[in-house]
Short mmCIF file of C-alpha atoms and ligand atoms in Angstrom, two decimals:
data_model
loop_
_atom_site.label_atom_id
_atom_site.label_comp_id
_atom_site.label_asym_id
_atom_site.label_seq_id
_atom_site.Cartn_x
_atom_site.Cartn_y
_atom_site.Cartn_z
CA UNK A 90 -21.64 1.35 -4.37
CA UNK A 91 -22.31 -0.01 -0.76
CA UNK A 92 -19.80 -1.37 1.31
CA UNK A 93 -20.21 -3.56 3.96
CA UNK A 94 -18.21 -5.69 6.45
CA UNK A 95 -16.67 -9.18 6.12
CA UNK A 96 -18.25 -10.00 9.91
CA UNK A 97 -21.61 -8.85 8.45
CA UNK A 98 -22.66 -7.62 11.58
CA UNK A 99 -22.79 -3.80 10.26
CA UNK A 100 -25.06 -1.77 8.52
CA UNK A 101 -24.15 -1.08 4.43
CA UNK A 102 -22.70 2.14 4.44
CA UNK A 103 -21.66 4.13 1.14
CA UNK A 104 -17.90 5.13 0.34
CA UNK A 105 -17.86 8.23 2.22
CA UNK A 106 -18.85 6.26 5.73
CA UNK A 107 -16.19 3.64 4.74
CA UNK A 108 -13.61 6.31 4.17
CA UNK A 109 -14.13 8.19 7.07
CA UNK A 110 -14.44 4.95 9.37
CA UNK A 111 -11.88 2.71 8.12
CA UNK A 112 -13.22 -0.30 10.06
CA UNK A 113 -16.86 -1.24 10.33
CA UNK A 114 -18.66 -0.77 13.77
CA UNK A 115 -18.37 -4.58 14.11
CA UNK A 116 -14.51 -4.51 13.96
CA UNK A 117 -14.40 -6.30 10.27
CA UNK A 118 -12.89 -4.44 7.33
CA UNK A 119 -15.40 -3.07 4.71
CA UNK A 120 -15.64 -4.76 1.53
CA UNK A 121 -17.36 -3.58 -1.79
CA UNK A 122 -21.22 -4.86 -1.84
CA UNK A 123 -20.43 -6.18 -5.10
CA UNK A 124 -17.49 -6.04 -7.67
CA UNK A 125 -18.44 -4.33 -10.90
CA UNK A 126 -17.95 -5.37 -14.39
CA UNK A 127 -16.12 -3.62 -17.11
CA UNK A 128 -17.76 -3.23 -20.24
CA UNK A 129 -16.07 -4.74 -22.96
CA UNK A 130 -15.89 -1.97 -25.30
CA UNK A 131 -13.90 0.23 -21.79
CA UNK A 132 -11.31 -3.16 -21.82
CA UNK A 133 -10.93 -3.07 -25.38
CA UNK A 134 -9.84 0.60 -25.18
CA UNK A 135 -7.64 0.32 -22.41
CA UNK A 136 -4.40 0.35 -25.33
CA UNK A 137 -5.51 4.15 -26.43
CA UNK A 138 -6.14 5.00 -22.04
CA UNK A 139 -3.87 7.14 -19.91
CA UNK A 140 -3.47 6.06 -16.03
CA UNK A 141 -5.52 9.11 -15.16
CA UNK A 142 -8.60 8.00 -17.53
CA UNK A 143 -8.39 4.55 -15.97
CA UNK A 144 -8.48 5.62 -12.70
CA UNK A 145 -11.98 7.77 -13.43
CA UNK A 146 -13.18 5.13 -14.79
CA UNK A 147 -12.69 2.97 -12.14
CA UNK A 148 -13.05 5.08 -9.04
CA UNK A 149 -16.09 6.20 -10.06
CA UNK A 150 -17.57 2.85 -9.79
CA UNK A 151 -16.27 2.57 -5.99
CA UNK A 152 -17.16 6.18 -5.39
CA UNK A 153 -20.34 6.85 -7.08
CA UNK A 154 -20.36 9.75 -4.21
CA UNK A 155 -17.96 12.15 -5.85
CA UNK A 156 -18.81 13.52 -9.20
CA UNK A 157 -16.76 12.88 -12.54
CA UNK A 158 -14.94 16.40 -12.62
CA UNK A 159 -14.03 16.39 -8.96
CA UNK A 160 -12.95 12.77 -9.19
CA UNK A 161 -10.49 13.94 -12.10
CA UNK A 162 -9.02 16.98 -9.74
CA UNK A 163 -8.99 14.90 -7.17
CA UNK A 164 -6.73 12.04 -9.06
CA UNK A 165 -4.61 14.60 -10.93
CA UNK A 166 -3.46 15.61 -7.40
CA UNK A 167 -2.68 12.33 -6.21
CA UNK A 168 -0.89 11.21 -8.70
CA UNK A 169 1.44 13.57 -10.23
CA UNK A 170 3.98 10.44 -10.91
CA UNK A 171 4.08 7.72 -13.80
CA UNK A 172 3.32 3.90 -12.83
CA UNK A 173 5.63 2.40 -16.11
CA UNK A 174 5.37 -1.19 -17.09
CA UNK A 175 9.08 -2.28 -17.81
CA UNK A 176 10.50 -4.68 -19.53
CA UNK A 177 12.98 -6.92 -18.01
CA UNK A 178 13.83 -9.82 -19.78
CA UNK A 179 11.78 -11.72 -22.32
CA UNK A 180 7.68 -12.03 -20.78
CA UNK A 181 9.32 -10.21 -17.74
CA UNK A 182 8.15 -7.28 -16.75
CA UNK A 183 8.25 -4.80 -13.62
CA UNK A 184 5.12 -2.54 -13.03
CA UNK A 185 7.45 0.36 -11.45
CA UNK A 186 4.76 1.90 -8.51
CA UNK A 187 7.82 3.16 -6.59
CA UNK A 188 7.57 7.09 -8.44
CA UNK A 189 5.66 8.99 -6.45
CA UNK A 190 7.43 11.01 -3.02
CA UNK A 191 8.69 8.04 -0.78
CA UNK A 192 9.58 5.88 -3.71
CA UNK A 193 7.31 2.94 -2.22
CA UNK A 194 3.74 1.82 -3.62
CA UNK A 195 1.89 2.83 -0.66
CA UNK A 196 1.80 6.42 -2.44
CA UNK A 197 -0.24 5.56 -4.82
CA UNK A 198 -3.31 4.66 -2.57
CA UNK A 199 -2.40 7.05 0.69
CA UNK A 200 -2.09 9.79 -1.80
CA UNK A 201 -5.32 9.72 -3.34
CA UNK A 202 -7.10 9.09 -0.12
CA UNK A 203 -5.54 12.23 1.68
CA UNK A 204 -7.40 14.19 -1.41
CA UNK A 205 -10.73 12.09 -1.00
CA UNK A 206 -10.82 12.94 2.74
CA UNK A 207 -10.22 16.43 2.11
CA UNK A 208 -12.76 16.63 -0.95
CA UNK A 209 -15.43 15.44 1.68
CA UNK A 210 -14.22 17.97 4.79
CA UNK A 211 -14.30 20.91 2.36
CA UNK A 212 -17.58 20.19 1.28
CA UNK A 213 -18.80 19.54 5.27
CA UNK A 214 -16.23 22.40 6.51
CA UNK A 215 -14.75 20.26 8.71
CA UNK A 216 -11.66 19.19 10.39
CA UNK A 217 -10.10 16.30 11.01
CA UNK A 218 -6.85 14.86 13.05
CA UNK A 219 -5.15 11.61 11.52
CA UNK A 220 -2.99 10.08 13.73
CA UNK A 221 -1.06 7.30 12.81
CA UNK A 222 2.11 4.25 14.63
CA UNK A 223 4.14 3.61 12.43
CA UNK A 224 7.35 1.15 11.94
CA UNK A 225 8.39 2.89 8.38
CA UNK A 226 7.03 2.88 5.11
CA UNK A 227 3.41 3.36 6.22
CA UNK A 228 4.16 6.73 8.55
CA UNK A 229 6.06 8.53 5.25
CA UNK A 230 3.68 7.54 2.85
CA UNK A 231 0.67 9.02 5.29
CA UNK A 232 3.08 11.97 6.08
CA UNK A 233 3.10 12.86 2.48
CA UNK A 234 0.06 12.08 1.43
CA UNK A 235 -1.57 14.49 3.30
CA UNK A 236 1.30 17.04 3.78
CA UNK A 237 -0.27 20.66 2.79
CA UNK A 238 -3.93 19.12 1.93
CA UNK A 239 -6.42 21.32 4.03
CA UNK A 240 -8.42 20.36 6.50
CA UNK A 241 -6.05 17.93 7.93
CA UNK A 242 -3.24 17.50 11.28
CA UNK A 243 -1.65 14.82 11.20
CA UNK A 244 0.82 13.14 14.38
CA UNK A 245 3.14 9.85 13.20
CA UNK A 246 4.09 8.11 16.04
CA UNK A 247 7.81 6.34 15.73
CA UNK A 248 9.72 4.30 17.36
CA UNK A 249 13.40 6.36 18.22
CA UNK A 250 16.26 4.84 17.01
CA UNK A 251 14.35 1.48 15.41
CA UNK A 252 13.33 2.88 11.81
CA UNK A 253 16.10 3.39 9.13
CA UNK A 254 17.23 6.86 9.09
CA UNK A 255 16.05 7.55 5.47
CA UNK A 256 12.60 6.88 7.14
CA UNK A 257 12.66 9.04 9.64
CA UNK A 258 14.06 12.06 7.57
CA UNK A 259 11.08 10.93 5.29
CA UNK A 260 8.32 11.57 8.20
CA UNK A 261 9.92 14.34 10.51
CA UNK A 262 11.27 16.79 7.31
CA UNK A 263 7.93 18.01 6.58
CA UNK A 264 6.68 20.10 8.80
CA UNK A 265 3.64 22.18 8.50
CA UNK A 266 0.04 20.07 9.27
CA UNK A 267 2.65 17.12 9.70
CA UNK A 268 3.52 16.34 13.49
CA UNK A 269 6.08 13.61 14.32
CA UNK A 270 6.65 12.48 17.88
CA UNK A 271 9.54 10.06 18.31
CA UNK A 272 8.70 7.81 20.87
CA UNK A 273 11.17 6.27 23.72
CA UNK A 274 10.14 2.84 23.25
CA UNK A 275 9.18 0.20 20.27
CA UNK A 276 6.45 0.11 17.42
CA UNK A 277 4.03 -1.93 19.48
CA UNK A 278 4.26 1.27 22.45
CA UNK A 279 3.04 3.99 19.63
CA UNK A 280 0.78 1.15 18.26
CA UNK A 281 -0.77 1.40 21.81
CA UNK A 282 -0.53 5.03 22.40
CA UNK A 283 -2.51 5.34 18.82
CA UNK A 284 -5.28 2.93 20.51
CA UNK A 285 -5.32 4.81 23.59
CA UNK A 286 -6.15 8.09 21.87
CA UNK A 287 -8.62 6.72 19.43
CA UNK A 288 -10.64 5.48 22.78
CA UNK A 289 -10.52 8.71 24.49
CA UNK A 290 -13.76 10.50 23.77
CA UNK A 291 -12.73 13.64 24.80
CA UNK A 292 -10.02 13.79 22.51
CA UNK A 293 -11.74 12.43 19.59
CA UNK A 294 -14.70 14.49 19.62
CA UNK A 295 -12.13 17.61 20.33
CA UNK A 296 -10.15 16.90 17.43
CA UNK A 297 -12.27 14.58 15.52
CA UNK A 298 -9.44 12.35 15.94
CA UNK A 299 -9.38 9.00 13.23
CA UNK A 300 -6.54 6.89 11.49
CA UNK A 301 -5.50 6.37 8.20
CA UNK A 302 -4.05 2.39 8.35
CA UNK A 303 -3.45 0.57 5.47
CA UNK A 304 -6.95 -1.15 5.66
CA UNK A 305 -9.01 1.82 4.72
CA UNK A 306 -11.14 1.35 1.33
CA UNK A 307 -9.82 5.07 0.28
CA UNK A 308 -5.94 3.28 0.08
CA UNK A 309 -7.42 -0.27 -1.27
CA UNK A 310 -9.69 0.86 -4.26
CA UNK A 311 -7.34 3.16 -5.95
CA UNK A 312 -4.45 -0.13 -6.12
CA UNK A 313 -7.21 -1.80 -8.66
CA UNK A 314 -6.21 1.04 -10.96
CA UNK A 315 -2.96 0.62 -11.59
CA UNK A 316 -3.37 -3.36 -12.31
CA UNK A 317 -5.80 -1.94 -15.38
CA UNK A 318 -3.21 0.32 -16.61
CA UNK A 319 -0.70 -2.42 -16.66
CA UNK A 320 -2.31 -4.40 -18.30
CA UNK A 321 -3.31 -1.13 -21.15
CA UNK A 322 0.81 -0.74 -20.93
CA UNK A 323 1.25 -4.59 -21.86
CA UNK A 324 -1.20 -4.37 -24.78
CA UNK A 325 -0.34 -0.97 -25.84
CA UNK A 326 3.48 -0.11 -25.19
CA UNK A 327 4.79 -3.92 -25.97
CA UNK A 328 2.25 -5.41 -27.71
CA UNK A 329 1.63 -8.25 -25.82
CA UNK A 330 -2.20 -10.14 -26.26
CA UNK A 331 -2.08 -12.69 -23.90
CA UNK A 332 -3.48 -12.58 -20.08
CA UNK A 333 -0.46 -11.85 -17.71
CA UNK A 334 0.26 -13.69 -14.55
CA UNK A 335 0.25 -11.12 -11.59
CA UNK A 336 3.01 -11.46 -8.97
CA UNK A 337 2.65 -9.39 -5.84
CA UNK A 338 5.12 -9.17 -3.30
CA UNK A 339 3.05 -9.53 -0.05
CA UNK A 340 2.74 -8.42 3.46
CA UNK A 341 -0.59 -7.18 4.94
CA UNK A 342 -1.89 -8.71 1.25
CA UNK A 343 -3.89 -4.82 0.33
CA UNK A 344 -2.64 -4.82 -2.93
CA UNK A 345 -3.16 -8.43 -3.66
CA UNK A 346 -6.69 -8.22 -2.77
CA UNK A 347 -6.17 -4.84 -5.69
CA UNK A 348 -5.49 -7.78 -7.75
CA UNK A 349 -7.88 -9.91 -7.12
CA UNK A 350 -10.44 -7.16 -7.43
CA UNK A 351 -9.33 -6.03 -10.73
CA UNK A 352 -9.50 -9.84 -12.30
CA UNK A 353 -13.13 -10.66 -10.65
CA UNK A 354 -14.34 -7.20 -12.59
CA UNK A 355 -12.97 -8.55 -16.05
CA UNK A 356 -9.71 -7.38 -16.54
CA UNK A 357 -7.49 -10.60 -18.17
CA UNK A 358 -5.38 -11.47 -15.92
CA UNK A 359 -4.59 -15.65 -16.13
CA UNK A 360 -3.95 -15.91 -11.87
CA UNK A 361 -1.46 -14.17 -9.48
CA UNK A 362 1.22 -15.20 -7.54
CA UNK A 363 1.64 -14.02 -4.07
CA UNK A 364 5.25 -13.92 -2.76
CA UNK A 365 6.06 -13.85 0.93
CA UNK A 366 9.09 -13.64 2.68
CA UNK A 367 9.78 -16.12 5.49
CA UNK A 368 6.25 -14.50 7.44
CA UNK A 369 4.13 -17.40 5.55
CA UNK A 370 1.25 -17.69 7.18
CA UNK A 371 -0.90 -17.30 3.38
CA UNK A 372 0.77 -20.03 1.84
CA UNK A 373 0.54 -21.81 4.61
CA UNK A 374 -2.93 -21.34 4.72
CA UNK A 375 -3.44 -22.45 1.31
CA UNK A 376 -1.59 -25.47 1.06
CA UNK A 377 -3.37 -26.40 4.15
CA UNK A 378 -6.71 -24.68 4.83
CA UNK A 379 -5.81 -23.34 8.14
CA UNK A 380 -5.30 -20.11 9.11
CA UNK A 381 -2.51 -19.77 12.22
CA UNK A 382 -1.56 -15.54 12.49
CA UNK A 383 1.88 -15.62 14.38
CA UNK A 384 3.86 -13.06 15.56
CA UNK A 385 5.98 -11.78 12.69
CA UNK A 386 9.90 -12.96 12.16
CA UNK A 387 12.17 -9.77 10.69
CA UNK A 388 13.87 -10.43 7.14
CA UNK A 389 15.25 -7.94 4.50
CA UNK A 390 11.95 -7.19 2.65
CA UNK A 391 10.97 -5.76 6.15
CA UNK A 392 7.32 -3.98 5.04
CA UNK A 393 5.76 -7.49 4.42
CA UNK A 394 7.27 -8.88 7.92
CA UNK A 395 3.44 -8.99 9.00
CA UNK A 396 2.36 -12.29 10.90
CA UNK A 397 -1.41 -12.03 10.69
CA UNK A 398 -2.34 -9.93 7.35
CA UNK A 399 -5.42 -8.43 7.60
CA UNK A 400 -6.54 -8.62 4.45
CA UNK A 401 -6.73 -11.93 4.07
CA UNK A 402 -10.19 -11.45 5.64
CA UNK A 403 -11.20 -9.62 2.24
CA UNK A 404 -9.88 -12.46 0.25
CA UNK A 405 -11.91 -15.20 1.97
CA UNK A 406 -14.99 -12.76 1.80
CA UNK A 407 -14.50 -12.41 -2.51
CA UNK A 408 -13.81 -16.28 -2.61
CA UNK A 409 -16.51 -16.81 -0.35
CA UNK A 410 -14.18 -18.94 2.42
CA UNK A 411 -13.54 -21.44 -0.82
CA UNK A 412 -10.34 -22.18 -0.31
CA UNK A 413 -9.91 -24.83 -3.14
CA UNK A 414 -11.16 -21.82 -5.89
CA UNK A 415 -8.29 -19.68 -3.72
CA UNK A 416 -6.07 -22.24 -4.28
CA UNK A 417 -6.93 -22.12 -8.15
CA UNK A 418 -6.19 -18.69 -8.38
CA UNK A 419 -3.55 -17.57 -6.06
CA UNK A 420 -0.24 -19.45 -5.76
CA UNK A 421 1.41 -18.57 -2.73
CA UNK A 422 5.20 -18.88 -2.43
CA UNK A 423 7.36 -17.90 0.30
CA UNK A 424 11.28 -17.04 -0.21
CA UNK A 425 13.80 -17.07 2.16
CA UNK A 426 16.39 -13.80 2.58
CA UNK A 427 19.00 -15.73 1.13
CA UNK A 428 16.95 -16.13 -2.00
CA UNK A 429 16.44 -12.83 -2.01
CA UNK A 430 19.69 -11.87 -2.01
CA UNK A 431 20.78 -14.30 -4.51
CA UNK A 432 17.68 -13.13 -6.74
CA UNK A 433 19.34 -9.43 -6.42
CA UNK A 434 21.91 -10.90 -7.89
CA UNK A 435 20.60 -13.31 -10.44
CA UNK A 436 18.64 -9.79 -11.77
CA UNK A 437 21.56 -7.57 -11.77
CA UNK A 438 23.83 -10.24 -13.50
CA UNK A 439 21.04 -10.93 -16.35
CA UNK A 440 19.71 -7.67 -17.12
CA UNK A 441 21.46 -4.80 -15.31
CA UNK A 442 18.78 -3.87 -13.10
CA UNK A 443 18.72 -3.63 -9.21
CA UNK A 444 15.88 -5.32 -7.38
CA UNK A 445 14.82 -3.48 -4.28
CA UNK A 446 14.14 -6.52 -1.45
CA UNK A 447 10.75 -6.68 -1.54
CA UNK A 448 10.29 -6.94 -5.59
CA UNK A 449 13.58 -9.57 -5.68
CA UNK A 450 10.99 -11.44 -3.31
CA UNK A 451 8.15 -11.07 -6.61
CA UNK A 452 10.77 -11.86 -9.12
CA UNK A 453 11.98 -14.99 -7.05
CA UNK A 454 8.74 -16.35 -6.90
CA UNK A 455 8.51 -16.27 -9.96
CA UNK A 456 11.52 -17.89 -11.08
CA UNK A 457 10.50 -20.74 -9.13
CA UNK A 458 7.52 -21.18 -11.23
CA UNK A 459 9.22 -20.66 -14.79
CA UNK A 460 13.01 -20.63 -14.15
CA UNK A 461 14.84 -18.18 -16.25
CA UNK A 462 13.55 -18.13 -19.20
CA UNK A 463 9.41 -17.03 -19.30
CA UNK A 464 7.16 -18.92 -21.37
CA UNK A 465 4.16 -16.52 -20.52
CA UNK A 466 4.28 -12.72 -19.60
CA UNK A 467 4.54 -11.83 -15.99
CA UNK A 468 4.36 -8.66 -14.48
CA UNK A 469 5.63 -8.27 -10.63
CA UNK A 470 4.34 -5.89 -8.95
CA UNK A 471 8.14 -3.24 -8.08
CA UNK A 472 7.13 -2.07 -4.82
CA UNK A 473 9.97 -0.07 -3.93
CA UNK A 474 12.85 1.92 -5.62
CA UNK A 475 16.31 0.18 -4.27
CA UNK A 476 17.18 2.90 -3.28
CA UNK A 477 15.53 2.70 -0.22
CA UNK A 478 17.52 -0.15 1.14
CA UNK A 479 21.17 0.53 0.46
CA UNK A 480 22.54 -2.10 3.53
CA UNK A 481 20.51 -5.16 1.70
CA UNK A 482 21.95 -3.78 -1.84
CA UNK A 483 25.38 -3.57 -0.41
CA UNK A 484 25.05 -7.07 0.91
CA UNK A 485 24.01 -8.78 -2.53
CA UNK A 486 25.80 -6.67 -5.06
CA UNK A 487 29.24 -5.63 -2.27
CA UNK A 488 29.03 -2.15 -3.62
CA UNK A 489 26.37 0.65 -3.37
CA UNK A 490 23.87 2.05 -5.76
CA UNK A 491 23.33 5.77 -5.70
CA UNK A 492 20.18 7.56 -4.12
CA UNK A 493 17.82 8.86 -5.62
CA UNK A 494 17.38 12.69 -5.75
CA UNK A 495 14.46 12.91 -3.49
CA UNK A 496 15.82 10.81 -0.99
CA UNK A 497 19.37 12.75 -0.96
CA UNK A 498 17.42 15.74 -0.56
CA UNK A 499 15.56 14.93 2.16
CA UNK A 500 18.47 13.63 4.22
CA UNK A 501 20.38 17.19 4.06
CA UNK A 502 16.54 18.61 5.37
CA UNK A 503 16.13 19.50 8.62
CA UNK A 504 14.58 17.01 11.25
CA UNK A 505 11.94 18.12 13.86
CA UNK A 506 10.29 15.93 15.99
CA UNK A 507 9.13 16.13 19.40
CA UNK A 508 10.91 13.23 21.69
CA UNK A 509 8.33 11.75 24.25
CA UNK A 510 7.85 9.01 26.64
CA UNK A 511 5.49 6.62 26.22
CA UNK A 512 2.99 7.99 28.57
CA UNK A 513 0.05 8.82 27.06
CA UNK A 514 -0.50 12.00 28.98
CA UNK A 515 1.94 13.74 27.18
CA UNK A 516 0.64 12.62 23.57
CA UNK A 517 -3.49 13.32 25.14
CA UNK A 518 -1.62 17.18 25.59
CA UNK A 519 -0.12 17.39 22.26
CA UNK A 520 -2.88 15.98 20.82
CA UNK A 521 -5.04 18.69 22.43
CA UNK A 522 -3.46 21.67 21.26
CA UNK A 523 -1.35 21.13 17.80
CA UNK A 524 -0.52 24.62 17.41
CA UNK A 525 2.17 24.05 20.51
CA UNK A 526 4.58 21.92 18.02
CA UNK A 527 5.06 23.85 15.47
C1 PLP B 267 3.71 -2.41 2.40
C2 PLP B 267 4.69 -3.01 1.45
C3 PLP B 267 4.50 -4.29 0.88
C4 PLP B 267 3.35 -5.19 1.27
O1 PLP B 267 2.13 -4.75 0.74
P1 PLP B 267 0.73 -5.34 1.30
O2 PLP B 267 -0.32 -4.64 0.55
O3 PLP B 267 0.74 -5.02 2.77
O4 PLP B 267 0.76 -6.81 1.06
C5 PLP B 267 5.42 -4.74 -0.06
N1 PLP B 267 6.49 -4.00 -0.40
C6 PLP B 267 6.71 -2.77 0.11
C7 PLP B 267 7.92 -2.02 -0.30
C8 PLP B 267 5.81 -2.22 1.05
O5 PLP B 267 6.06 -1.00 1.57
#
């Protein structure tokens, strides 16, 4: 497989190049040369296929690079967790990606690109430095990822005192090839500390300094997999025939691009539903054609407060800038945090479950479409345990739910990061000579 960017200004490179680059030379995100097709006889097994046998299957068609029996090492590492497709209510059903070590999605594709980056370094006996800005989720799930895989330092840059507590106990517990700095200042400071190293030559040749954002094909081809194996869990486990509709609460729109990628390589899925928050700039765009990126409003499903997704750019490359065949596909809906709340509600009262923010967004949207009762099966994409976000559960339900084991844990765990200003001197001398921190 080839991969090229949606500018089209850059050379084809394979998956390797993409991996290790993230972003094409020309500054567009890389984009497969063409989408594969499943064989019939693979989508007619997929009832009798485990998660780990999908993702093989799959992978291998994105990473023709790495060979069958590393690819299976390579997954078995990544994903040590279950992805179950629950029922709900009736046709309703929650495809739980929230398992793996910071109980959010991003796990699933951070964690098997920390062990594709280190197949390739052990192979070249290399080493690399990832270093990564972070407002939450994206920081722990990179910080995890690649905690203990070789080859590998890692610095997350935070902003002090403006990331939930759970988050930062999530990034700065670790330790080891993990480096947190807490910055004196806001996300967009680190976001331009992170810039600032990534142009200095003499620290990225030093260090071979890259980044590991959320656009990099290593985190996006691996989220295809787990839309398969929902739909072998719908067939298999419950029996269920008919094509699903996909809903996918939506921020920076990776995983529903996943989606998208999955159905254009034959899987049945009848169309997806993206679900926004009150950052709308998608269905905006499709009701209207035009595109108008904003700077992003915050609401209670705060890891899709993004004002000018990047992805989107993949989408308009697979549909070919169509955006009447978008509009066929993908319905966008955007809900407001009162809806959310109310849908926390709505959930808990019906079935006994508790939404986290971002799926009660998913659900919502879907509601709108079929009310309560589902004609057709759904499955929403659960992108977070509730856990996560006890102040928005408290606020919907009055009452709290309790933690999780792995996040109680890691609260009691020691914290150690390194407090700097935001001068990038002091990060260019940290970044120099890792070995000082810890
Ligand atoms: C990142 C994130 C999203 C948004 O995913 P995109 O792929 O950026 O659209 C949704 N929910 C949670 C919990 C997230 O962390």
């Amino acid at each position: 497989m080839h991969y090229g960017s949606v500018n089209g200004k850059s050379p084809a490179v394979g998956f390797r190049d993409a991996l290790f680059q993230g972003m094409a030379p020309d500054g567009g995100l890389y984009v497969p040369e063409q989408i594969p097709h499943l064989p019939t006889p693979f989508l007619e097994s997929l009832p009798s296929q485990s998660l780990h046998a999908i993702g093989r299957r799959i992978i291998s068609l994105f990473a023709g690079e790495i060979p069958d029996h590393d690819l299976s090492r390579l997954i078995e590492r990544a994903w040590t967790f279950p992805i179950p497709l629950v029922k709900l209510e009736e046709n309703l059903f929650l495809l739980e990606l929230y398992h793996g070590p910071t109980l959010a999605f991003k796990d699933v594709g951070a964690r098997f690109m920390a062990q594709a980056l280190s197949y390739f370094l052990e192979k070249e006996q290399r080493h690399i430095t990832i270093v990564v800005a972070t407002s939450g989720d994206t920081g722990s799930a990179v910080a995890h990822g690649f905690y203990n895989v070789p080859h590998v330092d890692v610095f997350v840059l935070y902003p002090s005192g403006r990331i939930s507590k759970l988050q930062e106990q999530q990034m700065t517990t670790l330790g080891g090839n993990i480096h947190a700095l807490e910055v004196e200042g806001t996300f967009d400071d680190c976001q331009h500390l992170v810039k600032q190293a990534l142009a200095d030559r003499e620290v990225v040749e030093a260090r071979n300094l890259t980044t590991a954002n959320s656009i990099n094909v290593g985190r996006l081809i691996p989220q295809i997999v787990y839309y398969v194996w929902a739909l072998a869990q719908l067939r298999g486990a419950h029996g269920i025939q008919t094509p699903p509709t996909v809903v996918v609460p939506s921020g920076n729109f990776g995983n529903l691009t996943a989606v998208a990628y999955a159905r254009s390589m034959g899987t049945p899925i009848d169309g997806f539903i993206a679900a926004t928050n009150a950052n709308d700039v998608v269905p905006e765009y499709l009701a209207s054609g035009t595109f108008t990126p904003r700077p992003s409003v915050q609401t209670y499903s705060n890891a899709m407060d993004v004002g000018n997704p990047s992805n989107l750019a993949r989408l308009q490359f697979l549909y070919k800038n169509h955006v009447e065949t978008m509009r066929r596909d993908i319905q966008a809906e955007s809900v407001t945090d009162e809806e959310t709340l109310d849908e926390i509600r709505v959930t808990y009262e019906r079935t006994g479950t508790v939404l986290d923010p971002h799926t009660a967004v998913g659900v919502r949207a879907a509601r709108r479409m079929y009310g309560l009762i589902f004609p057709r099966p759904v499955i929403v994409a659960a992108t977070a345990h509730p856990g996560k976000f006890p102040e928005v559960v408290q606020r919907a339900l009055g009452r709290q739910i309790p933690l999780p084991a792995a996040l109680t844990e890691g609260m009691r765990k020691q914290k150690q990061s390194l407090f700097i200003k935001p001068d990038y001197r002091e990060v260019k001398a940290l970044l120099l000579s890792p070995s000082s921190l810890s």
